[in-house]
mmCIF file of C-alpha atoms and ligand atoms in Angstrom:
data_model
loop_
_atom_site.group_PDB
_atom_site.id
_atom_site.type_symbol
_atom_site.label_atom_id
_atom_site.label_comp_id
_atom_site.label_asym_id
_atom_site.label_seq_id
_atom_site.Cartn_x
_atom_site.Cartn_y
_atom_site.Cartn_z
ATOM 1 C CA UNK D 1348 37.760 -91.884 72.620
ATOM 2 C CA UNK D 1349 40.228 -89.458 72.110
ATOM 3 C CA UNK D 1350 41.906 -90.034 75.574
ATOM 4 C CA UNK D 1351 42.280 -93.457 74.822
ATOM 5 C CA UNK D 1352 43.368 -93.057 71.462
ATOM 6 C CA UNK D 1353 46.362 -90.619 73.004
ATOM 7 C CA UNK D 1354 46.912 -92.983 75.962
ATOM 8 C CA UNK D 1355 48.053 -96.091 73.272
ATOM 9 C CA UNK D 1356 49.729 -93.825 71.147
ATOM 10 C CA UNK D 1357 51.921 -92.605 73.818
ATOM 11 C CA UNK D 1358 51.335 -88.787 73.153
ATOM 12 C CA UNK D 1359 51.426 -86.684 75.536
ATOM 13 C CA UNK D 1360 48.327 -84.414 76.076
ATOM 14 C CA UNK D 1361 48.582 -80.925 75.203
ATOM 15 C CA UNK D 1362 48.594 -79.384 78.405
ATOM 16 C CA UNK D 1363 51.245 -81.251 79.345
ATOM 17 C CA UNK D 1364 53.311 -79.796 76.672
ATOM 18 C CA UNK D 1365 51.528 -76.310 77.183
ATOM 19 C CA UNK D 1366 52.962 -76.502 80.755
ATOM 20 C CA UNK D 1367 56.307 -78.038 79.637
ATOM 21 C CA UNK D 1368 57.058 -75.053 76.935
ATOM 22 C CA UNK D 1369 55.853 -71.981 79.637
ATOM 23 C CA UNK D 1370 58.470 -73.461 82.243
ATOM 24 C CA UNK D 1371 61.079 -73.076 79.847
ATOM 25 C CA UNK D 1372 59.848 -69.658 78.457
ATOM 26 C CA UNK D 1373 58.646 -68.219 81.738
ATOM 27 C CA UNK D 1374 62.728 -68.716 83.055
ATOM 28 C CA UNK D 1375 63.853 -66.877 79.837
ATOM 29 C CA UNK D 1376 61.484 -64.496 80.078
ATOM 30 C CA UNK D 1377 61.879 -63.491 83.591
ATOM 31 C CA UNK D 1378 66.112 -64.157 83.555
ATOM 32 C CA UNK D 1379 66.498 -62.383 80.063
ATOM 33 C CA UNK D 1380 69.070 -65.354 79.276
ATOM 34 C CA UNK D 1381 68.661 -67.318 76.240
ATOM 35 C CA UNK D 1382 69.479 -71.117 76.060
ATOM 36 C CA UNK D 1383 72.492 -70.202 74.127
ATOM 37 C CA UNK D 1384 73.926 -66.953 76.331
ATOM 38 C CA UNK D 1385 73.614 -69.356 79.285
ATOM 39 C CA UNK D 1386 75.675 -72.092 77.262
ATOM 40 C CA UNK D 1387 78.370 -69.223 76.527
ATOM 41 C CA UNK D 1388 78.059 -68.433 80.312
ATOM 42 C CA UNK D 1389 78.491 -71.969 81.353
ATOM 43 C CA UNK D 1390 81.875 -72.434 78.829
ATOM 44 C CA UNK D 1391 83.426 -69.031 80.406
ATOM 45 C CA UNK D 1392 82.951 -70.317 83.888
ATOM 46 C CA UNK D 1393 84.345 -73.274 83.351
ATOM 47 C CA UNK D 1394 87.500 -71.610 81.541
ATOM 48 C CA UNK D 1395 88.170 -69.723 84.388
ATOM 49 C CA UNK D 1396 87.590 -72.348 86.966
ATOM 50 C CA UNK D 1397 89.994 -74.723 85.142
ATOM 51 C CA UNK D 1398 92.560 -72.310 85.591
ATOM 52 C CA UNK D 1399 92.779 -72.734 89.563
ATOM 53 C CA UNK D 1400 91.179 -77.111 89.797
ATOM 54 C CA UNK D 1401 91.266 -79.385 87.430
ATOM 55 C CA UNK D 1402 87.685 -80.651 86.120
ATOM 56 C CA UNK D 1403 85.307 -82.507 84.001
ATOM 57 C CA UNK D 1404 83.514 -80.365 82.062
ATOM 58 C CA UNK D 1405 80.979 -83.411 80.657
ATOM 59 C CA UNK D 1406 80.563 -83.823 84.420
ATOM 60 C CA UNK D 1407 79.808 -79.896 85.063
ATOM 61 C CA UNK D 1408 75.566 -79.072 85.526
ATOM 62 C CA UNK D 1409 74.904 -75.284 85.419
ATOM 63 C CA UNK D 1410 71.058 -75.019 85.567
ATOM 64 C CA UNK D 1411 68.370 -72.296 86.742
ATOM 65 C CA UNK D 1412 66.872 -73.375 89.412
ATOM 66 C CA UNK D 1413 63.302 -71.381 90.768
ATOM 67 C CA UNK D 1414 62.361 -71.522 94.647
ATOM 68 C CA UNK D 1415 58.458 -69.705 94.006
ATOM 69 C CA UNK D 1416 59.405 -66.776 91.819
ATOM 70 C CA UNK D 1417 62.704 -66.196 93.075
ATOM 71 C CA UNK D 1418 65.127 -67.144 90.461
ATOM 72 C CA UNK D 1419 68.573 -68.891 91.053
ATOM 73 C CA UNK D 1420 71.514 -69.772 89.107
ATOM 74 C CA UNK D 1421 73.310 -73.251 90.336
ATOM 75 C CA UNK D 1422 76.123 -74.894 89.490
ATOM 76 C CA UNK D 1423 77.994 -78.200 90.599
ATOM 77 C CA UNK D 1424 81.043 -79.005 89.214
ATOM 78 C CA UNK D 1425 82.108 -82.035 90.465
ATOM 79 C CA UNK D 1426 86.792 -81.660 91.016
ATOM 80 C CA UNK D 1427 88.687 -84.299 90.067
ATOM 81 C CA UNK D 1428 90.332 -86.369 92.295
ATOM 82 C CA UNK D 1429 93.725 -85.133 93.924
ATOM 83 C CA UNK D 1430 95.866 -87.724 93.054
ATOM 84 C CA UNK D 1431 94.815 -88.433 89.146
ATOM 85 C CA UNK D 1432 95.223 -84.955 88.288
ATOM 86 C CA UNK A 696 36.784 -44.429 105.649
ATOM 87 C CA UNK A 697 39.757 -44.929 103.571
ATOM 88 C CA UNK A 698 38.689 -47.051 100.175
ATOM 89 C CA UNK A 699 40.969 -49.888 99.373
ATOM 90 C CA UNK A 700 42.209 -49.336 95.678
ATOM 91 C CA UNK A 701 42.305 -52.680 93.548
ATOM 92 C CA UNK A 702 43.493 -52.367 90.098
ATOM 93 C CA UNK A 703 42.478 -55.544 87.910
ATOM 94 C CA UNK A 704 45.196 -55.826 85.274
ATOM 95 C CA UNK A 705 46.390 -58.659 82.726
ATOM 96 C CA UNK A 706 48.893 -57.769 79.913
ATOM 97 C CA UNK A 707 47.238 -59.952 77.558
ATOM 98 C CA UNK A 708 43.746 -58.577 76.323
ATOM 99 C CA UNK A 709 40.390 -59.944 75.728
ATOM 100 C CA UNK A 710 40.766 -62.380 78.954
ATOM 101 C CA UNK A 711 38.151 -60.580 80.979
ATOM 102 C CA UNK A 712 39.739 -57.595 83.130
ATOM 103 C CA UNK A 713 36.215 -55.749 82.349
ATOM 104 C CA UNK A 714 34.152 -58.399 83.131
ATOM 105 C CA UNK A 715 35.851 -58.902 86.210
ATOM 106 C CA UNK A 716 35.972 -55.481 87.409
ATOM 107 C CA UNK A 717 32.116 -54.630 86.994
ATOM 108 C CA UNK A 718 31.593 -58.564 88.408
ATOM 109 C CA UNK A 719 33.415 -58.304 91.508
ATOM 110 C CA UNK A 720 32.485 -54.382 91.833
ATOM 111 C CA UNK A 721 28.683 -55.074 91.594
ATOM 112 C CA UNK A 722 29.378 -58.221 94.268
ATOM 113 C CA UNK A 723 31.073 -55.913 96.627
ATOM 114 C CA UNK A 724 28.092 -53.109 96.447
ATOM 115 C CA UNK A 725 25.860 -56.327 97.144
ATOM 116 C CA UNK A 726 27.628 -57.168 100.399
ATOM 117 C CA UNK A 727 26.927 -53.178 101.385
ATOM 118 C CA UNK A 728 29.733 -52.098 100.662
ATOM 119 C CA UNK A 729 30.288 -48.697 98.991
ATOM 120 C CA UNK A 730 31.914 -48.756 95.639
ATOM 121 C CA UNK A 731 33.382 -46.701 92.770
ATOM 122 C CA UNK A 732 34.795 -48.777 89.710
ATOM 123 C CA UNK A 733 37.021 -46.811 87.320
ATOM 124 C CA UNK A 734 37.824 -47.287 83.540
ATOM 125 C CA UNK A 735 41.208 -46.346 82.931
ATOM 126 C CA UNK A 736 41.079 -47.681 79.311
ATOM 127 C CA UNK A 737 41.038 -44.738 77.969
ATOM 128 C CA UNK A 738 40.248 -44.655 74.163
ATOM 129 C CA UNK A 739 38.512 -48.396 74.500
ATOM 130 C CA UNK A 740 35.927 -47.630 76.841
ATOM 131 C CA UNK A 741 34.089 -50.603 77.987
ATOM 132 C CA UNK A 742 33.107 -50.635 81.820
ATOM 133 C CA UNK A 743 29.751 -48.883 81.221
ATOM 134 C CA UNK A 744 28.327 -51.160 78.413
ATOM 135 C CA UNK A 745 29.081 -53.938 80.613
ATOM 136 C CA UNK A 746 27.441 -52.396 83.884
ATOM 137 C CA UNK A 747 24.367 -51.062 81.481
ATOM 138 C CA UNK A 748 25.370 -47.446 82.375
ATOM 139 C CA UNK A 749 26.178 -46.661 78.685
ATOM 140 C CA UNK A 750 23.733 -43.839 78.239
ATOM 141 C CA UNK A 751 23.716 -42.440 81.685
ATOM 142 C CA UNK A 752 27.316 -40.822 80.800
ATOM 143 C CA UNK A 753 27.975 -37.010 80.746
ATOM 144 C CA UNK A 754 31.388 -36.657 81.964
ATOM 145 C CA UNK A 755 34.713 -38.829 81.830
ATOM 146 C CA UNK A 756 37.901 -39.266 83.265
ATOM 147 C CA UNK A 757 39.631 -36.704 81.275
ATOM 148 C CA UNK A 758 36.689 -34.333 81.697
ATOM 149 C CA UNK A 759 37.805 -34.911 85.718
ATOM 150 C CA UNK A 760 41.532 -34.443 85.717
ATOM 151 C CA UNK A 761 41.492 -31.733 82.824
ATOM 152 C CA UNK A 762 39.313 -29.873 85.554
ATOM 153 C CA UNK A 763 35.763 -29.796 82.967
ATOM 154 C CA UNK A 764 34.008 -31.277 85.609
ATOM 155 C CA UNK A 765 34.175 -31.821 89.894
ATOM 156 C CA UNK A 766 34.690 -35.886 90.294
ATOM 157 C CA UNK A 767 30.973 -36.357 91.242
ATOM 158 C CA UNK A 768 29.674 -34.976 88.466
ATOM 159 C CA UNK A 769 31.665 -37.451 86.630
ATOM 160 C CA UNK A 770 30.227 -40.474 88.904
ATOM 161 C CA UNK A 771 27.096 -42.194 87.417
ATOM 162 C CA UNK A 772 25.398 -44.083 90.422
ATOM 163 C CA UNK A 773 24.503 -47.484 89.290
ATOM 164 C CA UNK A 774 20.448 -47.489 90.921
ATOM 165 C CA UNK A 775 19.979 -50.966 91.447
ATOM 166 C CA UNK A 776 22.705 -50.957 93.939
ATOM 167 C CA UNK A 777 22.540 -48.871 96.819
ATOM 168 C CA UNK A 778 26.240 -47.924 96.572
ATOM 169 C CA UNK A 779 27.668 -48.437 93.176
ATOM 170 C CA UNK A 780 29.227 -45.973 91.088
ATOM 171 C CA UNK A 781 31.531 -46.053 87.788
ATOM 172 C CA UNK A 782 33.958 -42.952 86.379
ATOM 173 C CA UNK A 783 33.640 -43.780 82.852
ATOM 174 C CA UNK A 784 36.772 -44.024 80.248
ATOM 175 C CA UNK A 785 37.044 -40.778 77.679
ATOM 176 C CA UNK A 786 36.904 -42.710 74.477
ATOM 177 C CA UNK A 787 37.863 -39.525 72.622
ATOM 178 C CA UNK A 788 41.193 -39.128 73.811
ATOM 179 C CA UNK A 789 44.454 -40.977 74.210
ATOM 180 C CA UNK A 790 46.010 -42.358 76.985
ATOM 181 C CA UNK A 791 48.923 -39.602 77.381
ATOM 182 C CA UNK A 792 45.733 -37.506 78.673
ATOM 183 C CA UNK A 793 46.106 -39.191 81.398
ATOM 184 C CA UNK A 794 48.934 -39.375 83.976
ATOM 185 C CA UNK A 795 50.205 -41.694 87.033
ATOM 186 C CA UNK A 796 49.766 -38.940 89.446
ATOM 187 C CA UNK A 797 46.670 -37.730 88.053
ATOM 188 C CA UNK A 798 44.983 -40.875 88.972
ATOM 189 C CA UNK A 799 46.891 -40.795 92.404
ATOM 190 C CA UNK A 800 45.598 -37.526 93.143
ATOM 191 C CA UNK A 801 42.145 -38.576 91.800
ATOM 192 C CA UNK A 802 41.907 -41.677 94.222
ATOM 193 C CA UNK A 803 43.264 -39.176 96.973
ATOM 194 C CA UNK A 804 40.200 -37.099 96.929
ATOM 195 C CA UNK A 805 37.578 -39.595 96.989
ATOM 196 C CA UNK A 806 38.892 -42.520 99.074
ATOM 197 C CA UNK A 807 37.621 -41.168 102.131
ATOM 198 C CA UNK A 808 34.047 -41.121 100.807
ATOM 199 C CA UNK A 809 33.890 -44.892 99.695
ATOM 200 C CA UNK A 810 35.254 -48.556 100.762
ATOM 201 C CA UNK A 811 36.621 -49.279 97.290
ATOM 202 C CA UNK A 812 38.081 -47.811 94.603
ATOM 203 C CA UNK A 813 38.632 -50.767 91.899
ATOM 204 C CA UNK A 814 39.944 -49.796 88.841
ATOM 205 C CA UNK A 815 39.677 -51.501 85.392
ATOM 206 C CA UNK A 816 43.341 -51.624 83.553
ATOM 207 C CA UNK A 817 43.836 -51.304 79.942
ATOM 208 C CA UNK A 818 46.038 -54.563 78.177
ATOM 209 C CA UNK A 819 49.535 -54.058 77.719
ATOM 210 C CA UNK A 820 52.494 -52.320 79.619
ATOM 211 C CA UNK A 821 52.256 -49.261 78.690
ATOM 212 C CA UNK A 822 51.047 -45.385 79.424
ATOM 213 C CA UNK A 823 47.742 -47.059 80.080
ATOM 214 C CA UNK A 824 48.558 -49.748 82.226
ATOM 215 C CA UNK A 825 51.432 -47.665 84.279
ATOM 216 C CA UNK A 826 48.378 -45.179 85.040
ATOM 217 C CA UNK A 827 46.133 -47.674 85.552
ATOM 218 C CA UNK A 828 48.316 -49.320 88.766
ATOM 219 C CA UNK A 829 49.797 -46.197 90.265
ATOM 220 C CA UNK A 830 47.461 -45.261 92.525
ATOM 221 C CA UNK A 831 46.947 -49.090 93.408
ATOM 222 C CA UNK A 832 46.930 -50.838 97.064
ATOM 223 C CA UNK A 833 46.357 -54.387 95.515
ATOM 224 C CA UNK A 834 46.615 -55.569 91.963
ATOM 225 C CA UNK A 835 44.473 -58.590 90.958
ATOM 226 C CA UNK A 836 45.916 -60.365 87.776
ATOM 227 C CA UNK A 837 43.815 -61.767 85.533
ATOM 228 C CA UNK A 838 44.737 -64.879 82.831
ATOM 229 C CA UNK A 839 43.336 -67.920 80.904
ATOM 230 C CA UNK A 840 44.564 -71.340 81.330
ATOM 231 C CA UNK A 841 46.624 -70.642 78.066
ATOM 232 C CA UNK A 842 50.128 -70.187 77.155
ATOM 233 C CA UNK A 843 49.682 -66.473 75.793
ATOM 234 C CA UNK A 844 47.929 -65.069 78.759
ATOM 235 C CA UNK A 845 50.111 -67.443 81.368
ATOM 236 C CA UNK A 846 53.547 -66.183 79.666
ATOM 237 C CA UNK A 847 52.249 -62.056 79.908
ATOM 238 C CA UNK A 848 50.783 -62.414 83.314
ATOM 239 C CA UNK A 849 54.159 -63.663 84.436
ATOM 240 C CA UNK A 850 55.490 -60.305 82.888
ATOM 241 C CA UNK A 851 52.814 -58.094 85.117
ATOM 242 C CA UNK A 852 53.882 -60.086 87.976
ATOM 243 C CA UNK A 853 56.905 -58.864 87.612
ATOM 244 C CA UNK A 854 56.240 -55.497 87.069
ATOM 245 C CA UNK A 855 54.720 -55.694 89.441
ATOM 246 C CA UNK A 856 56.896 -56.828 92.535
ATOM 247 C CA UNK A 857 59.180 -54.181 91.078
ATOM 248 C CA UNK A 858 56.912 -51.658 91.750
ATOM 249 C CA UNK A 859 56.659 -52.349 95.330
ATOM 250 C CA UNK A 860 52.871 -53.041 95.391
ATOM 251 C CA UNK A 861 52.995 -56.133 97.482
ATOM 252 C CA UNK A 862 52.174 -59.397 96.489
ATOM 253 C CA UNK A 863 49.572 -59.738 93.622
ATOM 254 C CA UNK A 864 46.864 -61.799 93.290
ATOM 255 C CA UNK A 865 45.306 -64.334 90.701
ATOM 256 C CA UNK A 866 42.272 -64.773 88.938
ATOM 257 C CA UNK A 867 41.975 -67.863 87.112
ATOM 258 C CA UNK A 868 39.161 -67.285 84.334
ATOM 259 C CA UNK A 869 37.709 -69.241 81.202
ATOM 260 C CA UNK A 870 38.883 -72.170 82.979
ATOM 261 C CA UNK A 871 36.853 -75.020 80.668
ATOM 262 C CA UNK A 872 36.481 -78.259 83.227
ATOM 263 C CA UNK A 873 35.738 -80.717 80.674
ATOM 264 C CA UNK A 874 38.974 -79.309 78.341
ATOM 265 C CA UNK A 875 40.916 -80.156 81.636
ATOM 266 C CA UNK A 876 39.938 -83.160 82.592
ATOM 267 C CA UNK A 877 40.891 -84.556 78.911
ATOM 268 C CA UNK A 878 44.271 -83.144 79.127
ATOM 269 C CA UNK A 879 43.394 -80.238 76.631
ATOM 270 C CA UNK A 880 43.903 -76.971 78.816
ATOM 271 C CA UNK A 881 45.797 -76.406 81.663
ATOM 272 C CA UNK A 882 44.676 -76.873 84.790
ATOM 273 C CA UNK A 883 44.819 -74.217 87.506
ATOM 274 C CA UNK A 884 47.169 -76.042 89.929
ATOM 275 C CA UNK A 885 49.401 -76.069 86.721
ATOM 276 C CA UNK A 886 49.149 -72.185 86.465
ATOM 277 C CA UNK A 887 49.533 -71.490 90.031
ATOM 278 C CA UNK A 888 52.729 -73.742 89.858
ATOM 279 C CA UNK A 889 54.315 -71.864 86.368
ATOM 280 C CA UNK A 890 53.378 -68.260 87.850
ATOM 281 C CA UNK A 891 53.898 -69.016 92.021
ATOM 282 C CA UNK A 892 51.286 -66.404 93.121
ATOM 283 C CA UNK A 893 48.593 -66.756 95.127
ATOM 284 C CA UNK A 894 45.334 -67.633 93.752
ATOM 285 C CA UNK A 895 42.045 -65.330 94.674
ATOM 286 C CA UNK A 896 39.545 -67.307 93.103
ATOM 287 C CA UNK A 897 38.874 -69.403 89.399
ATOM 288 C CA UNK A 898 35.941 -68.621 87.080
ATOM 289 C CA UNK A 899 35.322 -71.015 84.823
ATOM 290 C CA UNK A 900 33.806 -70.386 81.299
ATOM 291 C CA UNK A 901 29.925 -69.780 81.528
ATOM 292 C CA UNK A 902 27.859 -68.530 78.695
ATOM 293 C CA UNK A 903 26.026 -66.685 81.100
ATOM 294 C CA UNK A 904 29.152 -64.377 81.235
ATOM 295 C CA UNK A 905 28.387 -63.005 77.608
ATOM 296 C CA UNK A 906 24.336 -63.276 77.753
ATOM 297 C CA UNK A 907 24.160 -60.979 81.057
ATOM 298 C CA UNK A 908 26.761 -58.717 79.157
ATOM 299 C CA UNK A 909 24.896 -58.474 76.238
ATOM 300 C CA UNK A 910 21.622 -57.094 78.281
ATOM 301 C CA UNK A 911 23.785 -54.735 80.569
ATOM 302 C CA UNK A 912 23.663 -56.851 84.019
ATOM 303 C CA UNK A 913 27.091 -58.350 85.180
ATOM 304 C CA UNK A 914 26.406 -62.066 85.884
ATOM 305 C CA UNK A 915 26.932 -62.104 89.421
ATOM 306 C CA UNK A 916 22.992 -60.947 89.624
ATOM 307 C CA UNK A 917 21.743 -64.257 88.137
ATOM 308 C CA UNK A 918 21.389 -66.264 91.167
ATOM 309 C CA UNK A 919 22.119 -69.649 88.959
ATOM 310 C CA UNK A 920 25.820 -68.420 87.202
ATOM 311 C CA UNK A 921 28.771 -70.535 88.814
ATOM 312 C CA UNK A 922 30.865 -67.917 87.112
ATOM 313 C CA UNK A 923 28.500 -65.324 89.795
ATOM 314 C CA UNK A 924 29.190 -67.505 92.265
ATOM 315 C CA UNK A 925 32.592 -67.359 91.643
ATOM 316 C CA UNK A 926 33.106 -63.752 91.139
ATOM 317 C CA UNK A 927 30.923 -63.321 94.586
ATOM 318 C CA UNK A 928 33.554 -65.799 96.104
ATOM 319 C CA UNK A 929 36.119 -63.274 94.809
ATOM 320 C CA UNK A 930 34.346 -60.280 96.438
ATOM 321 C CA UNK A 931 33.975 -62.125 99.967
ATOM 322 C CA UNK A 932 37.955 -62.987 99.933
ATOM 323 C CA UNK A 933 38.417 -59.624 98.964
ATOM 324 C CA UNK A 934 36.926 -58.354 101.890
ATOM 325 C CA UNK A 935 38.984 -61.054 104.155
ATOM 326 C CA UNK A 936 36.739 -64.214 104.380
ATOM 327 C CA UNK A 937 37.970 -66.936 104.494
ATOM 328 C CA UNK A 938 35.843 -69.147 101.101
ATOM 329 C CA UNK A 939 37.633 -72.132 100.298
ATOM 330 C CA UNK A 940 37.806 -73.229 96.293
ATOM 331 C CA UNK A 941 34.745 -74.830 96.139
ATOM 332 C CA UNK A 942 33.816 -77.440 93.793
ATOM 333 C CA UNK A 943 31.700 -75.050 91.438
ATOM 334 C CA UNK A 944 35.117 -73.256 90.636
ATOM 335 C CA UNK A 945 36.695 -76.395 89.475
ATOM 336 C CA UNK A 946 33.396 -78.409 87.866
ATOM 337 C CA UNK A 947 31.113 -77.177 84.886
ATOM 338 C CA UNK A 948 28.062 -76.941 86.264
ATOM 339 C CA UNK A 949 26.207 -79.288 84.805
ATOM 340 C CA UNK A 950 28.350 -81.831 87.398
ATOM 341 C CA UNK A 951 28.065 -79.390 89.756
ATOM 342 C CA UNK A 952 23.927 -79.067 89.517
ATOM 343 C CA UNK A 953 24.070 -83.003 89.532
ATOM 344 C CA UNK A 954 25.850 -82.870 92.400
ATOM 345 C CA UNK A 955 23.695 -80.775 94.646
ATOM 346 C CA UNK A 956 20.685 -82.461 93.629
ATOM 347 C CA UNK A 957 21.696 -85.952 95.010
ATOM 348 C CA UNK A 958 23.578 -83.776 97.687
ATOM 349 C CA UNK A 959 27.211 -85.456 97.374
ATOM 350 C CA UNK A 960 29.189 -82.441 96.473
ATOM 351 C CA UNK A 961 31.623 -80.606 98.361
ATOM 352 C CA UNK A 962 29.742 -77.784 99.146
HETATM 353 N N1 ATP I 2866 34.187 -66.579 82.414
HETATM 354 C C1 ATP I 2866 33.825 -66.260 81.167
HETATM 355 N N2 ATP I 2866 33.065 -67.091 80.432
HETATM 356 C C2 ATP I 2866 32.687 -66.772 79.172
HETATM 357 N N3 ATP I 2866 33.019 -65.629 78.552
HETATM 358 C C3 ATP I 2866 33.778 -64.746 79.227
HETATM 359 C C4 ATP I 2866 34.221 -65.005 80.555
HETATM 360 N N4 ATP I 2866 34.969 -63.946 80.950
HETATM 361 C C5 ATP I 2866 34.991 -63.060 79.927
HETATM 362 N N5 ATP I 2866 34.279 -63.524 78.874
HETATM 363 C C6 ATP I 2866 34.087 -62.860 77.574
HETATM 364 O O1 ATP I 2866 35.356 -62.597 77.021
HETATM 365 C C7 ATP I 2866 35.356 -61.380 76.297
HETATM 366 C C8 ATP I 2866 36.465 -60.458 76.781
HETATM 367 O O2 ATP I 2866 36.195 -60.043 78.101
HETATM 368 P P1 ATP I 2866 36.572 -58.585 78.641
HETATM 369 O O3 ATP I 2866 36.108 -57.536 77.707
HETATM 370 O O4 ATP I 2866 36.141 -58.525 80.051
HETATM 371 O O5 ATP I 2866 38.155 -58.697 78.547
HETATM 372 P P2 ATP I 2866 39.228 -57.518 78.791
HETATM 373 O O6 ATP I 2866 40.407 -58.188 79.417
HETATM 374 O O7 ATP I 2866 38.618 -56.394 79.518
HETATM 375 O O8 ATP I 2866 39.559 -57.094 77.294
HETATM 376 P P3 ATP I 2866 40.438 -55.805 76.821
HETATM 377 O O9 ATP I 2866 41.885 -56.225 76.998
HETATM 378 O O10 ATP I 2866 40.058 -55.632 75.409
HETATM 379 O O11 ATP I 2866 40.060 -54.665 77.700
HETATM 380 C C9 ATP I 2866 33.978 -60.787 76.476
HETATM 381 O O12 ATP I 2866 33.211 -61.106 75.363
HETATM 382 C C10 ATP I 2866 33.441 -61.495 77.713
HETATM 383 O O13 ATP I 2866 32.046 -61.586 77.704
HETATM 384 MG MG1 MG I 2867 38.595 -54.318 78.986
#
């Protein structure tokens, strides 16, 4: 009953979110970089970077990426285009 | 002879380091193999009421390294195995009685005289814990499909890579079958994923597990446990076979007794 009840009401089940919430803690946890030091990071970077290329920073993705337990920090920041600079 | 040292740790407590250590101790001693378990829990001594061996106890582990006592003298033999003994906690003492090298130096002197040497870790990250993986070859981590004991196992795992001990591996226990398949606890692929270790076997939750403890004889004796089957299938990959997760680890058993009986399981 109760899966069907959850299945029309469009909530997720709880081990979904269990899993969802450990992702995010588990890369805190094991980085020792909270959501808002990596913002702080990410607005640094991009202060320096804009001093040598011109970019977008709405267009700039800075994420943590994990390959197993390895942990890795990636960024693409997309340059804008020669000519419209 | 040289014993290979296992240390069963967890960081969270209460998820069954004890029970697995006199489980998959009494399993290897089964298979012939000659045994000493270890309670380095100093202060919360628990290994010997869950082997039965509670009033069989003279000497400790502090009685051993603070030289009251030769190591033997300290070793109860379990009788109804043939090779099964346990160095009991001191539950007198704290846990700066103890020290890393002490237990190195301890393991030194009797690994030649047994197979394995598994030793049962105290929660946390501490004194206890430190002295409870240094004289380690293998550490086996422990956790429940929850978000407490998932989140500090991820912490020993990386204690432990730091430490140099090679790669650790994971025991899945309390894993509830029916909670899983409604969506209600995670499932172990889902653990195996978040923590990217390899897996050495899945218990699932069996009241079995706390009956047999509350008479003194670890589970994997009762012929008709899947949690004994399970910590047997633990034992066996210890020693290098090759048991693929069988269905028993992943069903309750009442499925999994169903299954045998009109012979369609995966066995
Ligand atoms: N697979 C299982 N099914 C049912 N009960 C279990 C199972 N495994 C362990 N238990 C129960 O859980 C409780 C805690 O287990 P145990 O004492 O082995 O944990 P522990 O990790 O050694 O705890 P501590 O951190 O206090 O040393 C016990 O009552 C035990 O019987
Ligand atoms: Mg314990």
């Amino acid at each position: 009953m109760s899966d069907w009840f959850s299945r029309f009401s469009g909530k997720t089940k709880s081990a979904d979110e269990a899993k969802e919430r450990l992702k995010l803690v588990l890369i805190h946890d094991r980085t020792d970089l909270t959501s808002t030091a990596l913002e702080d990071m990410k607005d640094e970077l991009l202060q320096v970077i804009s001093n040598h290329v011109s970019i977008d920073p709405s267009k700039v993705k800075i994420t943590i990426m994990h390959d197993g337990r390895e942990q890795r920090l990636v960024a693409d920041i997309p340059l804008k285009p020669f000519g419209k600079r | 002879m040289t014993a290979k040292i296992v240390t069963i740790t967890s960081g969270k407590g209460g998820v069954g380091k004890t029970t697995a250590t006199a489980n998959i101790s009494v399993a290897l001693a089964q298979l012939g193999q000659k045994v000493v378990c270890i309670d380095s829990d100093i202060g919360l001594r628990n290994l010997d009421v869950v082997l039965g061996l509670e009033n069989r106890i003279v000497y400790d582990l502090v009685d051993v390294i603070e030289g009251r006592c030769r190591i033997r003298q300290a070793m109860i033999k379990d009788k109804r195995f043939e090779e099964l003994y346990l160095i009991p906690a001191a539950q007198t003492r704290d846990k700066n009685a103890v020290s890393p090298s002490d237990m190195i130096e301890l393991c030194n002197e009797i690994k030649d005289d047994f197979d394995w040497i598994i030793i049962d870790s105290p929660a946390g990250i501490e004194r206890g814990f430190k002295n409870a993986i240094a004289a380690a070859n293998e550490v086996l981590i422990i956790t429940n499909p929850d978000v407490s004991a998932v989140r500090d196992a991820d912490r020993i795992i990386g204690i432990i890579e730091s430490e140099e001990k090679g790669p650790a591996r994971l025991i899945i226990n309390r894993l509830n079958s029916e909670m899983v398949k409604r969506g209600d606890m995670l499932d172990s692929e889902d653990v195996l994923e978040l923590l990217a270790i390899k897996l050495i076997g899945i218990v699932p939750e069996d009241e079995n597990v706390i009956k047999s403890t509350n008479i003194g004889k670890p589970v994997v004796t009762e012929e008709r446990s899947i949690a004994g089957k399970a910590f047997q299938n633990i034992a066996r990959r210890m020693m290098g076979d090759d048991i693929p997760l069988i269905d028993l680890e992943n069903k309750d058993g009442i499925l999994h007794r169903l299954s045998k009986i009109f012979n369609t399981g995966g066995e």
